[in-house]
GROMACS .gro file of C-alpha atoms in nm:
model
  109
    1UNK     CA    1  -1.408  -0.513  -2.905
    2UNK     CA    2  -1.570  -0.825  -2.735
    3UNK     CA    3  -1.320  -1.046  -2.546
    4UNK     CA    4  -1.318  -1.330  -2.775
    5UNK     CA    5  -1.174  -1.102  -3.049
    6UNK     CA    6  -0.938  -0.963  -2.818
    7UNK     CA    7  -0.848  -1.296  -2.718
    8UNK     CA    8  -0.792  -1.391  -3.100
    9UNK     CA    9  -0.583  -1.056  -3.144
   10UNK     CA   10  -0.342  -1.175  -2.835
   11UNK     CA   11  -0.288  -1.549  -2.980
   12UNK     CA   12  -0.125  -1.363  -3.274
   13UNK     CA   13   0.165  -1.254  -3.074
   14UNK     CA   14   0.198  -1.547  -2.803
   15UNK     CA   15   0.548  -1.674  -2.818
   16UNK     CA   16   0.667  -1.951  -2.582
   17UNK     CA   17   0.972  -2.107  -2.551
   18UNK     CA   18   0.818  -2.447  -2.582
   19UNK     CA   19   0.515  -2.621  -2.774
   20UNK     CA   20   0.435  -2.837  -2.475
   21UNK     CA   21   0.115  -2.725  -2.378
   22UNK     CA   22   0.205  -2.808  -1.958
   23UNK     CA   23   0.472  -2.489  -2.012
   24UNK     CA   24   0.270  -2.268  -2.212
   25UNK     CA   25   0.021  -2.290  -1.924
   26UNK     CA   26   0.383  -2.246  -1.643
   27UNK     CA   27   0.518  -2.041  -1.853
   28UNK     CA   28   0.205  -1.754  -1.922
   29UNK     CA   29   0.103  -1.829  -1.536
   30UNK     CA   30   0.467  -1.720  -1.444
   31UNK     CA   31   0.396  -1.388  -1.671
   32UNK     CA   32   0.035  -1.324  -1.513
   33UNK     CA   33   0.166  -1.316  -1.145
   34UNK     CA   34   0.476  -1.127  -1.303
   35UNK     CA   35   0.242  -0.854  -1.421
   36UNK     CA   36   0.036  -0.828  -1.196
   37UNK     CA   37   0.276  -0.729  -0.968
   38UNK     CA   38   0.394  -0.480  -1.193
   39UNK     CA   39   0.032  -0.340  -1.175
   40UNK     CA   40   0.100  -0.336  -0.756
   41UNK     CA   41   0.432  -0.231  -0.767
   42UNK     CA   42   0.334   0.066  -0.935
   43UNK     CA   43  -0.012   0.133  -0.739
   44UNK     CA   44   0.226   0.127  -0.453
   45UNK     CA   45   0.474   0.411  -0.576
   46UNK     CA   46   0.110   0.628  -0.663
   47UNK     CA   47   0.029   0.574  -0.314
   48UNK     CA   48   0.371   0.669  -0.191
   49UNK     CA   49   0.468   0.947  -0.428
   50UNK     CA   50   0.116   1.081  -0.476
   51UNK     CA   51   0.094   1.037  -0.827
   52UNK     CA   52  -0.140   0.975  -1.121
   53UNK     CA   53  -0.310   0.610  -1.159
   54UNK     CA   54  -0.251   0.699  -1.583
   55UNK     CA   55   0.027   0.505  -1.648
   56UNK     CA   56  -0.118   0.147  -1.470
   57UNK     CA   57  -0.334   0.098  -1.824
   58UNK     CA   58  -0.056  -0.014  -2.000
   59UNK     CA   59   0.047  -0.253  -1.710
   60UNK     CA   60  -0.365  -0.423  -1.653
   61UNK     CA   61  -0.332  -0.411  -2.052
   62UNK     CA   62  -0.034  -0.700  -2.014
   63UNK     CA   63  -0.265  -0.861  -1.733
   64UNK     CA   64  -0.540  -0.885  -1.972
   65UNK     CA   65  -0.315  -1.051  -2.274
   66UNK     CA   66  -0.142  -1.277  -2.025
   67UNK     CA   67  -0.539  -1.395  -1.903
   68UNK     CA   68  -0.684  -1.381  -2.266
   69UNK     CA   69  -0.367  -1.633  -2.366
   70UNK     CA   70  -0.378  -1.826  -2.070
   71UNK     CA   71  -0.728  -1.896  -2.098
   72UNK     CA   72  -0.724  -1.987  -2.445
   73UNK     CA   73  -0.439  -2.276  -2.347
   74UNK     CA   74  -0.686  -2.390  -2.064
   75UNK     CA   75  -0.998  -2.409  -2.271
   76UNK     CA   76  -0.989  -2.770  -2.383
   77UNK     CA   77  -0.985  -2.866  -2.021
   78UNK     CA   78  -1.230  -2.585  -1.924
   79UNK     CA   79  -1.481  -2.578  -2.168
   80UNK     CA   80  -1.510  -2.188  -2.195
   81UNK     CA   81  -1.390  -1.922  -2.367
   82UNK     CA   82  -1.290  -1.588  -2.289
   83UNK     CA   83  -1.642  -1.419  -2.301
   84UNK     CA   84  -1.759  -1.717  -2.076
   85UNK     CA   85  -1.534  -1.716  -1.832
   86UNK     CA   86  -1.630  -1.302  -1.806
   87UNK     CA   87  -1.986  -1.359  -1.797
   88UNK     CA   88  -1.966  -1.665  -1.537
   89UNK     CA   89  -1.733  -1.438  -1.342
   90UNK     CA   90  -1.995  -1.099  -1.330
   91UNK     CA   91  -2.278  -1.394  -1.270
   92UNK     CA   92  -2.092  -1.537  -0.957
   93UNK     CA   93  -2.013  -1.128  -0.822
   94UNK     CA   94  -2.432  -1.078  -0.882
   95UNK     CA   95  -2.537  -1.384  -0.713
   96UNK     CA   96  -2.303  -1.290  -0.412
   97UNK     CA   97  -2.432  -0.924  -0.375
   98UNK     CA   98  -2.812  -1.095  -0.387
   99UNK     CA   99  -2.702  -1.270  -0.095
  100UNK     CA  100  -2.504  -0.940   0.065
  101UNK     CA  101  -2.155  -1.178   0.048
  102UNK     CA  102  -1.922  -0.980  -0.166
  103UNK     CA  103  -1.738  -0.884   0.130
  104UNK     CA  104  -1.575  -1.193   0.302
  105UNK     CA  105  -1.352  -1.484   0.171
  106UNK     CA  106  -1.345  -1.829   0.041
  107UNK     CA  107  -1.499  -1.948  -0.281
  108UNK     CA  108  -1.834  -2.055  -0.140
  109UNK     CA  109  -1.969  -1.715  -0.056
   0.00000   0.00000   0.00000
């Protein structure tokens, strides 16, 4: 499945409590950080308990709906859909290991 279908398959079962595009964008932000803390919350326990990493693909599964919908409410301003913003993103990560700055911080690596 390419992203853009995924991202078509996700819109299906978006429900906000609001038309407003401003808190669509809040309001699926709000769920991103909210599952991706799930996904740390429960790499945490792995680390602590020893456990299996098996049951965090459900949990990046929400990250990826949350991103998929969230980018699809930012497009107008941004131009780019969900199989752009992945191949801009794997673009900027090969440019920076050219230059041997993957490690490091800030944007402008």
């Amino acid at each position: 499945m390419y992203m853009n279908q995924y991202q078509t398959k996700a819109l299906e079962t978006a429900i906000f409590p609001d038309e407003d595009q401003t808190v669509a964008i809040a309001y699926l932000s709000l769920g991103l950080c909210g599952e991706a803390g799930e996904v740390a919350n429960k790499i945490k326990k792995c680390i602590r308990d020893g456990n299996s990493y098996s049951g965090i693909a459900d949990e990046l599964g929400d990250v990826l709906w949350y991103i998929a919908v969230l980018a699809h409410y930012l497009e107008a301003d941004t131009a780019m859909d969900l199989n752009d913003i992945a191949a801009k993103n794997l673009y900027k990560l090969s440019e920076r290991a050219k230059r041997g700055t993957l490690q490091g911080s800030g944007d402008n690596r």
